[in-house]
Amino acid sequence: MWVMRTDERITLAMAELLRRQGYAATGVNQLARAADAPTGSIYHHFKGGKREVAEAALRSTGAAYIRLLPLLLDPYEDLVEGIEAAFAAAGEDMRGTGWANMCPVGTVTGEVADVEPRLREVAGEVMAGWIEEGTRYLAGRGLSEPGARSAMYALLAALEGAFILARGLRSVEPFAAAGRSVAAYVAALGDRAAEPGGAIIR
Amino acid sequence: MWVMRTDERITLAMAELLRRQGYAATGVNQLARAADAPTGSIYHHFKGGKREVAEAALRSTGAAYIRLLPLLLDPYEDLVEGIEAAFAAAGEDMRGTGWANMCPVGTVTGEVADVEPRLREVAGEVMAGWIEEGTRYLAGRGLSEPGARSAMYALLAALEGAFILARGLRSVEPFAAAGRSVAAYVAALGDRAAEPGGAIIR
DNA sequence: CTCCCACTAGAACGATCTCTCTAGAGAGAC
DNA sequence: GTCTCTCTAGAGAGATCGTTCTAGTGGGAG
């Protein structure tokens, strides 16, 4: 049977801990236990220690998350409808995991951007990548480039915020409302793009 | 000259630290230094220790934040226009503070909801209060009650998410886009409410 | 004045933190 | 077989954590 490499196990365990309890509250010993690896192995694979593990975890989950965008939206011919459905799916996933499945990138950014500047940088790079890829995707679905970019900013903001509200309120309602809001925005962008005057800029 | 009570100073310093570096990364000694109070005084005023101080900080900033809603939106006769302006103002405030002025309620919720259940509860109460008061306000501005509630969920989600994105990306663009998105949603709700058929539900 | 009590002040405690260090296991080269 | 090198394993160092504890200060009541 194939087994995961130790450094991958460590990265994955860190990502899981980050999204449940953040960076500062996660200890190296706890990480070692979760990854089923001794403390020494962590420092063997990640000479930068806890921070370097967190960087790797942010990058790896960042890459995984953006792949969900086409995965969730491709099945819907109507983009607006797809967005509402995607938000609803995210909400159900959160409910199913006991309101724990936060986005680690958002959690870490909110938590220690000042105290750990390197993590802020990495999170910023991941987010910028999301914007770029997401903009390309939405433009491919018919939005103007500036409209797609703006919609992507709005979508990510609504999504990250919905995670937080849902976690605090223990309700999927924030996801439902955020989805309707972003859908309305994309619909408005599309309407205006379809007008005789042509595409709208903002 | 009037001086602030010690417990108020402690609460305020905690709120400031929470929104800059979160709960876990904030130490009691650091809090004492920031509040200019000895460690003993903290435990005299807050027998529950660090957690109780955080609870007080969440409640007090929660009450302060919701007051901003009418303060920012009342000057605008057009609600949709006011929402865009309010988001822009929040973004500029964040830029002006070096991208540090997060919402402590959002930060703490994302960070330690699992590890500190009591803080999650308090954050949930604060958020629920925001929804209630905000719904009343938006209904007073002409939205149907269900529409106002949904808009409030969307507004808060977009706002909390914009804080995070702006902090990571060091840009006000997330606030601008989130503002446009929520504005588009409120406009759509209003349009439909103004239709001959009457108010829309969702 | 004395008494009282709210509060200040910070030393000290045990636990826990990140990180380092030494010892050895195990696979592949020769 | 032996040598080598990567990785495992966890004990330990040194700092810092949240909290408790004792001592002392200062202002108002009687």
Short mmCIF file of C-alpha atoms (C1' of nucleotides) in Angstrom, two decimals:
data_model
loop_
_atom_site.label_atom_id
_atom_site.label_comp_id
_atom_site.label_asym_id
_atom_site.label_seq_id
_atom_site.Cartn_x
_atom_site.Cartn_y
_atom_site.Cartn_z
CA MET A 1 0.00 0.00 0.00
CA TRP A 2 1.17 3.46 -0.86
CA VAL A 3 1.94 5.78 2.04
CA MET A 4 2.10 9.53 2.10
CA ARG A 5 5.52 11.12 2.47
CA THR A 6 6.24 12.45 5.93
CA ASP A 7 6.61 16.07 4.84
CA GLU A 8 3.28 15.82 3.03
CA ARG A 9 1.67 14.39 6.12
CA ILE A 10 3.07 17.26 8.17
CA THR A 11 1.86 19.87 5.69
CA LEU A 12 -1.59 18.38 5.54
CA ALA A 13 -1.90 18.12 9.31
CA MET A 14 -0.82 21.74 9.64
CA ALA A 15 -3.44 22.86 7.12
CA GLU A 16 -6.09 21.00 9.07
CA LEU A 17 -5.00 22.53 12.37
CA LEU A 18 -4.71 26.01 10.87
CA ARG A 19 -8.26 26.04 9.71
CA ARG A 20 -9.60 24.76 12.99
CA GLN A 21 -7.62 26.78 15.49
CA GLY A 22 -5.29 29.13 13.64
CA TYR A 23 -1.55 29.54 13.76
CA ALA A 24 -0.75 30.82 17.24
CA ALA A 25 -2.88 28.24 19.03
CA THR A 26 -1.28 25.36 17.13
CA GLY A 27 1.78 23.93 18.86
CA VAL A 28 4.59 21.97 17.25
CA ASN A 29 3.97 19.05 19.57
CA GLN A 30 0.31 19.01 18.64
CA LEU A 31 1.30 19.13 14.99
CA ALA A 32 3.68 16.21 15.49
CA ARG A 33 0.93 14.19 17.12
CA ALA A 34 -1.54 15.02 14.36
CA ALA A 35 0.94 14.15 11.63
CA ASP A 36 2.08 11.02 13.49
CA ALA A 37 5.69 12.15 13.28
CA PRO A 38 8.29 12.96 15.94
CA THR A 39 9.23 16.54 16.64
CA GLY A 40 12.66 16.00 15.15
CA SER A 41 11.23 15.02 11.79
CA ILE A 42 9.37 18.28 11.53
CA TYR A 43 12.57 20.24 11.92
CA HIS A 44 14.37 17.90 9.60
CA HIS A 45 11.93 18.51 6.77
CA PHE A 46 11.22 22.15 7.57
CA LYS A 47 14.34 23.89 8.83
CA GLY A 48 12.34 27.07 9.28
CA GLY A 49 10.27 25.35 11.95
CA LYS A 50 6.62 26.00 12.59
CA ARG A 51 6.44 29.04 10.34
CA GLU A 52 7.83 27.20 7.33
CA VAL A 53 5.33 24.38 7.79
CA ALA A 54 2.55 26.96 7.86
CA GLU A 55 3.86 28.54 4.65
CA ALA A 56 3.80 25.19 2.91
CA ALA A 57 0.31 24.49 4.23
CA LEU A 58 -1.00 27.83 2.98
CA ARG A 59 0.46 27.33 -0.49
CA SER A 60 -0.81 23.80 -0.82
CA THR A 61 -4.35 24.51 0.33
CA GLY A 62 -4.34 27.68 -1.75
CA ALA A 63 -3.65 25.64 -4.87
CA ALA A 64 -6.30 23.09 -3.92
CA TYR A 65 -9.00 25.65 -3.21
CA ILE A 66 -8.86 27.50 -6.51
CA ARG A 67 -9.34 24.23 -8.34
CA LEU A 68 -12.80 24.10 -6.77
CA LEU A 69 -13.95 27.14 -8.76
CA PRO A 70 -14.26 25.46 -12.17
CA LEU A 71 -15.17 22.19 -10.48
CA LEU A 72 -18.22 23.78 -8.87
CA LEU A 73 -19.22 26.20 -11.62
CA ASP A 74 -18.60 24.21 -14.83
CA PRO A 75 -21.69 22.03 -14.34
CA TYR A 76 -23.94 25.09 -14.51
CA GLU A 77 -24.63 26.62 -17.87
CA ASP A 78 -26.00 29.67 -16.10
CA LEU A 79 -23.12 31.26 -14.19
CA VAL A 80 -25.42 33.16 -11.84
CA GLU A 81 -27.22 30.00 -10.86
CA GLY A 82 -23.91 28.20 -10.41
CA ILE A 83 -22.60 30.81 -7.99
CA GLU A 84 -25.61 30.50 -5.74
CA ALA A 85 -25.25 26.74 -5.78
CA ALA A 86 -21.53 26.90 -5.02
CA PHE A 87 -22.09 29.07 -1.96
CA ALA A 88 -24.82 26.74 -0.79
CA ALA A 89 -22.47 23.79 -1.19
CA ALA A 90 -19.77 25.54 0.83
CA GLY A 91 -22.28 26.21 3.57
CA GLU A 92 -23.42 22.61 3.69
CA ASP A 93 -19.82 21.43 3.84
CA MET A 94 -19.22 23.70 6.79
CA ARG A 95 -22.31 22.50 8.59
CA GLY A 96 -21.26 18.93 7.94
CA THR A 97 -17.90 19.43 9.62
CA GLY A 98 -19.36 21.00 12.75
CA TRP A 99 -18.68 24.54 11.54
CA ALA A 100 -14.95 23.93 11.63
CA ASN A 101 -13.91 23.86 7.98
CA MET A 102 -12.65 27.39 7.70
CA CYS A 103 -10.28 28.54 5.01
CA PRO A 104 -6.79 28.44 6.56
CA VAL A 105 -5.58 31.30 4.39
CA GLY A 106 -8.29 33.58 5.68
CA THR A 107 -7.85 32.47 9.27
CA VAL A 108 -4.10 33.04 9.29
CA THR A 109 -4.36 36.37 7.51
CA GLY A 110 -6.83 37.68 10.03
CA GLU A 111 -4.89 36.34 12.94
CA VAL A 112 -1.19 36.97 12.63
CA ALA A 113 -0.61 39.24 9.67
CA ASP A 114 1.17 41.72 11.91
CA VAL A 115 3.03 39.29 14.13
CA GLU A 116 4.29 37.03 11.32
CA PRO A 117 4.95 39.17 8.27
CA ARG A 118 6.23 36.26 6.24
CA LEU A 119 2.93 34.42 6.60
CA ARG A 120 1.08 37.56 5.56
CA GLU A 121 3.22 37.70 2.42
CA VAL A 122 2.54 34.09 1.54
CA ALA A 123 -1.17 34.50 2.17
CA GLY A 124 -1.13 37.59 -0.03
CA GLU A 125 0.54 35.66 -2.84
CA VAL A 126 -2.02 32.88 -2.56
CA MET A 127 -4.90 35.36 -2.63
CA ALA A 128 -3.42 37.19 -5.62
CA GLY A 129 -3.21 33.85 -7.41
CA TRP A 130 -6.86 33.21 -6.64
CA ILE A 131 -7.81 36.58 -8.13
CA GLU A 132 -5.79 35.96 -11.28
CA GLU A 133 -7.05 32.46 -11.94
CA GLY A 134 -10.58 33.34 -10.96
CA THR A 135 -10.62 36.38 -13.20
CA ARG A 136 -9.48 34.26 -16.15
CA TYR A 137 -12.19 31.74 -15.43
CA LEU A 138 -15.01 34.25 -15.09
CA ALA A 139 -13.84 36.10 -18.20
CA GLY A 140 -14.03 32.77 -20.00
CA ARG A 141 -17.61 32.53 -18.81
CA GLY A 142 -18.55 35.75 -20.58
CA LEU A 143 -17.73 38.60 -18.22
CA SER A 144 -15.55 41.47 -19.33
CA GLU A 145 -12.03 41.30 -17.90
CA PRO A 146 -12.53 44.21 -15.44
CA GLY A 147 -15.95 42.89 -14.52
CA ALA A 148 -14.57 39.42 -13.94
CA ARG A 149 -11.81 40.80 -11.72
CA SER A 150 -14.22 42.85 -9.66
CA ALA A 151 -16.60 39.91 -9.37
CA MET A 152 -13.74 37.71 -8.20
CA TYR A 153 -12.78 40.16 -5.45
CA ALA A 154 -16.40 40.32 -4.37
CA LEU A 155 -16.81 36.57 -4.51
CA LEU A 156 -13.75 35.87 -2.39
CA ALA A 157 -14.64 38.55 0.15
CA ALA A 158 -18.19 37.21 0.48
CA LEU A 159 -16.91 33.66 0.79
CA GLU A 160 -14.29 34.37 3.46
CA GLY A 161 -16.77 36.48 5.38
CA ALA A 162 -19.46 33.84 5.13
CA PHE A 163 -17.06 31.32 6.66
CA ILE A 164 -16.60 33.57 9.67
CA LEU A 165 -20.27 34.46 10.12
CA ALA A 166 -21.36 30.87 9.71
CA ARG A 167 -18.82 29.75 12.25
CA GLY A 168 -19.97 32.28 14.79
CA LEU A 169 -23.70 31.95 14.17
CA ARG A 170 -23.72 28.22 13.41
CA SER A 171 -25.98 28.80 10.47
CA VAL A 172 -25.78 28.39 6.70
CA GLU A 173 -27.77 31.58 6.21
CA PRO A 174 -24.64 33.72 5.69
CA PHE A 175 -23.64 31.47 2.80
CA ALA A 176 -27.09 31.67 1.25
CA ALA A 177 -27.23 35.45 1.49
CA ALA A 178 -23.64 35.93 0.33
CA GLY A 179 -24.32 33.69 -2.64
CA ARG A 180 -27.43 35.66 -3.61
CA SER A 181 -25.50 38.90 -3.27
CA VAL A 182 -22.59 37.85 -5.48
CA ALA A 183 -25.02 36.30 -7.94
CA ALA A 184 -26.92 39.58 -8.14
CA TYR A 185 -23.68 41.44 -8.82
CA VAL A 186 -22.60 39.05 -11.56
CA ALA A 187 -26.08 39.24 -13.06
CA ALA A 188 -25.88 43.03 -13.08
CA LEU A 189 -22.44 42.93 -14.72
CA GLY A 190 -23.76 40.53 -17.33
CA ASP A 191 -26.88 42.59 -18.03
CA ARG A 192 -24.86 45.69 -18.59
CA ALA A 193 -22.31 43.85 -20.70
CA ALA A 194 -25.16 42.61 -22.86
CA GLU A 195 -26.57 46.07 -23.36
CA PRO A 196 -26.21 47.69 -26.79
CA GLY A 197 -23.67 50.13 -25.35
CA GLY A 198 -21.29 47.26 -24.76
CA ALA A 199 -19.30 46.10 -21.78
CA ILE A 200 -19.26 47.96 -18.52
CA ILE A 201 -16.00 48.76 -16.83
CA ARG A 202 -16.33 48.56 -13.14
CA MET B 1 -8.49 65.72 33.70
CA TRP B 2 -10.74 62.72 33.53
CA VAL B 3 -9.05 59.33 33.37
CA MET B 4 -10.41 56.10 32.08
CA ARG B 5 -11.22 53.39 34.60
CA THR B 6 -8.67 50.61 34.76
CA ASP B 7 -11.07 47.88 33.65
CA GLU B 8 -12.08 50.02 30.68
CA ARG B 9 -8.45 50.55 29.80
CA ILE B 10 -7.86 46.80 29.94
CA THR B 11 -10.90 46.04 27.78
CA LEU B 12 -9.91 48.61 25.20
CA ALA B 13 -6.32 47.42 25.06
CA MET B 14 -7.53 43.85 24.61
CA ALA B 15 -9.81 44.87 21.75
CA GLU B 16 -6.90 46.62 20.07
CA LEU B 17 -4.63 43.60 20.48
CA LEU B 18 -7.33 41.18 19.34
CA ARG B 19 -7.84 42.92 16.07
CA ARG B 20 -4.13 43.16 15.37
CA GLN B 21 -2.91 39.72 16.39
CA GLY B 22 -5.85 37.67 17.58
CA TYR B 23 -6.50 35.91 20.86
CA ALA B 24 -3.92 33.13 21.08
CA ALA B 25 -0.99 35.36 20.16
CA THR B 26 -1.93 37.95 22.77
CA GLY B 27 -0.30 37.35 26.14
CA VAL B 28 -1.51 38.60 29.48
CA ASN B 29 1.80 40.35 30.10
CA GLN B 30 1.55 42.10 26.77
CA LEU B 31 -2.00 43.10 27.61
CA ALA B 32 -0.88 44.49 30.97
CA ARG B 33 1.81 46.53 29.27
CA ALA B 34 -0.61 47.84 26.64
CA ALA B 35 -3.20 48.78 29.26
CA ASP B 36 -0.54 50.24 31.56
CA ALA B 37 -1.75 48.06 34.42
CA PRO B 38 -0.04 45.38 36.50
CA THR B 39 -0.87 41.75 35.94
CA GLY B 40 -2.61 41.57 39.29
CA SER B 41 -5.09 44.27 38.34
CA ILE B 42 -6.22 42.30 35.33
CA TYR B 43 -7.13 39.35 37.51
CA HIS B 44 -8.70 41.63 40.09
CA HIS B 45 -11.10 43.13 37.56
CA PHE B 46 -11.59 39.99 35.48
CA LYS B 47 -11.61 36.90 37.66
CA GLY B 48 -12.01 34.75 34.56
CA GLY B 49 -8.61 35.87 33.36
CA LYS B 50 -7.63 36.38 29.75
CA ARG B 51 -10.79 34.80 28.38
CA GLU B 52 -13.10 37.07 30.34
CA VAL B 53 -11.22 40.15 29.19
CA ALA B 54 -11.63 38.96 25.62
CA GLU B 55 -15.36 38.46 26.14
CA ALA B 56 -15.73 42.00 27.42
CA ALA B 57 -13.69 43.33 24.52
CA LEU B 58 -15.84 41.50 21.99
CA ARG B 59 -19.08 42.78 23.49
CA SER B 60 -17.88 46.35 23.75
CA THR B 61 -16.50 46.58 20.22
CA GLY B 62 -19.56 44.76 18.95
CA ALA B 63 -21.77 47.47 20.39
CA ALA B 64 -19.54 50.20 19.00
CA TYR B 65 -19.39 48.75 15.50
CA ILE B 66 -23.12 48.48 14.88
CA ARG B 67 -23.51 52.13 15.74
CA LEU B 68 -21.46 52.88 12.63
CA LEU B 69 -24.18 51.56 10.35
CA PRO B 70 -26.65 54.46 10.73
CA LEU B 71 -23.75 56.84 11.20
CA LEU B 72 -22.35 55.99 7.79
CA LEU B 73 -25.59 55.43 5.89
CA ASP B 74 -27.90 58.16 7.23
CA PRO B 75 -26.15 60.93 5.29
CA TYR B 76 -27.05 59.24 2.01
CA GLU B 77 -30.56 59.57 0.75
CA ASP B 78 -29.82 56.80 -1.73
CA LEU B 79 -29.13 53.65 0.27
CA VAL B 80 -27.31 51.94 -2.59
CA GLU B 81 -24.95 54.87 -2.97
CA GLY B 82 -24.41 54.98 0.79
CA ILE B 83 -23.39 51.34 0.94
CA GLU B 84 -20.71 51.79 -1.68
CA ALA B 85 -19.44 54.83 0.17
CA ALA B 86 -19.41 53.02 3.52
CA PHE B 87 -17.31 50.18 2.13
CA ALA B 88 -14.93 52.67 0.57
CA ALA B 89 -14.61 54.44 3.92
CA ALA B 90 -13.85 51.17 5.70
CA GLY B 91 -11.17 50.41 3.15
CA GLU B 92 -9.54 53.81 3.56
CA ASP B 93 -9.59 53.41 7.33
CA MET B 94 -7.81 50.10 6.98
CA ARG B 95 -5.23 51.52 4.64
CA GLY B 96 -4.68 54.39 7.03
CA THR B 97 -3.89 52.06 9.91
CA GLY B 98 -1.36 50.00 7.97
CA TRP B 99 -3.88 47.26 7.13
CA ALA B 100 -4.17 46.38 10.81
CA ASN B 101 -7.68 47.52 11.77
CA MET B 102 -9.43 44.22 11.52
CA CYS B 103 -12.71 43.47 13.21
CA PRO B 104 -11.83 41.65 16.45
CA VAL B 105 -15.06 39.69 16.39
CA GLY B 106 -14.25 38.25 13.00
CA THR B 107 -10.65 37.57 13.89
CA VAL B 108 -11.45 35.72 17.08
CA THR B 109 -14.26 33.74 15.49
CA GLY B 110 -12.02 32.53 12.71
CA GLU B 111 -9.19 31.76 15.05
CA VAL B 112 -10.34 30.01 18.20
CA ALA B 113 -13.97 29.07 17.78
CA ASP B 114 -13.13 25.44 18.44
CA VAL B 115 -10.52 25.91 21.12
CA GLU B 116 -12.45 28.48 23.18
CA PRO B 117 -16.16 27.67 22.91
CA ARG B 118 -17.16 30.48 25.24
CA LEU B 119 -15.59 33.07 22.95
CA ARG B 120 -17.39 31.54 20.01
CA GLU B 121 -20.68 31.90 21.88
CA VAL B 122 -20.04 35.54 22.71
CA ALA B 123 -18.99 36.29 19.14
CA GLY B 124 -22.16 34.58 17.93
CA GLU B 125 -24.30 36.72 20.22
CA VAL B 126 -22.60 39.86 18.99
CA MET B 127 -23.10 38.87 15.36
CA ALA B 128 -26.74 37.99 15.96
CA GLY B 129 -27.19 41.44 17.48
CA TRP B 130 -25.66 43.01 14.40
CA ILE B 131 -28.08 41.12 12.17
CA GLU B 132 -31.10 42.17 14.25
CA GLU B 133 -30.21 45.83 14.51
CA GLY B 134 -29.05 46.01 10.92
CA THR B 135 -32.21 44.36 9.66
CA ARG B 136 -34.32 46.91 11.52
CA TYR B 137 -32.29 49.76 10.08
CA LEU B 138 -32.41 48.53 6.49
CA ALA B 139 -36.14 47.82 6.80
CA GLY B 140 -36.52 51.41 7.95
CA ARG B 141 -34.76 52.45 4.78
CA GLY B 142 -37.40 50.81 2.64
CA LEU B 143 -36.41 47.16 2.23
CA SER B 144 -38.85 44.39 3.05
CA GLU B 145 -38.07 42.66 6.35
CA PRO B 146 -36.80 39.42 4.75
CA GLY B 147 -34.91 41.41 2.13
CA ALA B 148 -33.33 43.57 4.79
CA ARG B 149 -32.26 40.52 6.78
CA SER B 150 -30.73 38.84 3.77
CA ALA B 151 -28.98 42.06 2.77
CA MET B 152 -27.58 42.38 6.27
CA TYR B 153 -26.13 38.86 6.18
CA ALA B 154 -24.59 39.62 2.80
CA LEU B 155 -23.28 42.99 3.95
CA LEU B 156 -21.59 41.58 7.03
CA ALA B 157 -20.10 38.66 5.16
CA ALA B 158 -18.72 40.93 2.45
CA LEU B 159 -17.35 43.31 5.05
CA GLU B 160 -15.59 40.68 7.17
CA GLY B 161 -14.20 39.05 4.06
CA ALA B 162 -13.02 42.36 2.67
CA PHE B 163 -11.07 42.96 5.89
CA ILE B 164 -9.24 39.71 5.40
CA LEU B 165 -8.54 40.12 1.70
CA ALA B 166 -7.42 43.70 2.14
CA ARG B 167 -5.11 42.68 4.93
CA GLY B 168 -3.51 39.97 2.87
CA LEU B 169 -3.33 41.87 -0.40
CA ARG B 170 -2.67 45.31 1.09
CA SER B 171 -5.19 46.83 -1.24
CA VAL B 172 -8.52 48.61 -0.92
CA GLU B 173 -9.80 46.86 -4.01
CA PRO B 174 -11.59 44.13 -2.03
CA PHE B 175 -13.59 46.81 -0.22
CA ALA B 176 -14.50 48.53 -3.46
CA ALA B 177 -15.65 45.33 -5.11
CA ALA B 178 -17.47 44.06 -2.02
CA GLY B 179 -19.25 47.40 -1.76
CA ARG B 180 -20.34 47.27 -5.40
CA SER B 181 -21.55 43.72 -4.94
CA VAL B 182 -23.67 44.42 -1.87
CA ALA B 183 -24.95 47.60 -3.48
CA ALA B 184 -26.02 45.63 -6.54
CA TYR B 185 -27.85 43.16 -4.32
CA VAL B 186 -29.67 45.87 -2.39
CA ALA B 187 -30.54 47.60 -5.65
CA ALA B 188 -31.97 44.36 -7.00
CA LEU B 189 -33.99 43.83 -3.81
CA GLY B 190 -35.29 47.40 -4.07
CA ASP B 191 -36.18 47.11 -7.72
CA ARG B 192 -38.16 43.99 -7.12
CA ALA B 193 -39.82 45.50 -4.05
CA ALA B 194 -40.90 48.45 -6.17
CA GLU B 195 -42.42 46.24 -8.83
CA PRO B 196 -46.21 46.14 -9.13
CA GLY B 197 -46.21 42.60 -7.75
CA GLY B 198 -44.98 43.89 -4.41
CA ALA B 199 -42.13 42.93 -2.13
CA ILE B 200 -39.85 40.05 -2.90
CA ILE B 201 -39.15 37.47 -0.26
CA ARG B 202 -35.65 36.31 -0.49
"C1'" DC C 1 -6.50 59.44 64.46
"C1'" DT C 2 -7.73 54.16 63.15
"C1'" DC C 3 -9.92 50.86 60.44
"C1'" DC C 4 -11.28 48.99 56.16
"C1'" DC C 5 -11.31 47.69 51.65
"C1'" DA C 6 -10.58 48.33 46.79
"C1'" DC C 7 -6.90 48.24 44.14
"C1'" DT C 8 -1.92 48.25 42.69
"C1'" DA C 9 2.37 45.96 42.14
"C1'" DG C 10 5.18 42.40 40.61
"C1'" DA C 11 7.57 38.10 42.18
"C1'" DA C 12 6.99 33.30 41.76
"C1'" DC C 13 4.95 28.77 40.09
"C1'" DG C 14 4.07 25.04 37.23
"C1'" DA C 15 2.91 24.15 32.66
"C1'" DT C 16 3.83 24.58 27.96
"C1'" DC C 17 6.12 26.74 24.15
"C1'" DT C 18 9.63 26.42 20.12
"C1'" DC C 19 13.66 24.63 18.96
"C1'" DT C 20 18.18 21.88 19.51
"C1'" DC C 21 20.64 17.99 20.41
"C1'" DT C 22 22.28 13.22 20.54
"C1'" DA C 23 21.44 8.47 19.47
"C1'" DG C 24 20.12 5.01 16.51
"C1'" DA C 25 17.31 2.69 12.74
"C1'" DG C 26 17.17 1.37 7.97
"C1'" DA C 27 18.05 1.34 3.06
"C1'" DG C 28 21.25 1.44 -0.72
"C1'" DA C 29 26.31 1.42 -2.73
"C1'" DC C 30 30.15 -1.18 -3.08
"C1'" DG D 1 29.86 -7.89 5.06
"C1'" DT D 2 30.77 -2.30 5.95
"C1'" DC D 3 30.21 2.48 5.01
"C1'" DT D 4 27.21 6.36 4.30
"C1'" DC D 5 23.50 9.19 4.59
"C1'" DT D 6 18.68 10.27 5.26
"C1'" DC D 7 15.38 10.20 8.43
"C1'" DT D 8 13.22 8.81 12.97
"C1'" DA D 9 12.90 9.28 17.84
"C1'" DG D 10 12.31 11.80 21.87
"C1'" DA D 11 14.74 13.90 25.81
"C1'" DG D 12 16.16 18.34 27.17
"C1'" DA D 13 17.16 23.52 27.15
"C1'" DG D 14 15.67 28.00 27.67
"C1'" DA D 15 12.07 31.12 27.22
"C1'" DT D 16 7.40 32.41 27.86
"C1'" DC D 17 2.74 31.18 29.00
"C1'" DG D 18 -1.60 32.00 32.21
"C1'" DT D 19 -2.39 32.22 36.80
"C1'" DT D 20 -1.78 32.71 41.86
"C1'" DC D 21 0.08 34.77 45.75
"C1'" DT D 22 1.68 38.03 49.15
"C1'" DA D 23 2.76 42.69 50.28
"C1'" DG D 24 1.79 47.31 50.13
"C1'" DT D 25 -0.69 51.78 48.90
"C1'" DG D 26 -4.25 55.24 49.25
"C1'" DG D 27 -8.60 57.28 50.13
"C1'" DG D 28 -13.01 57.44 52.58
"C1'" DA D 29 -15.92 56.24 57.00
"C1'" DG D 30 -16.26 56.49 61.70
#
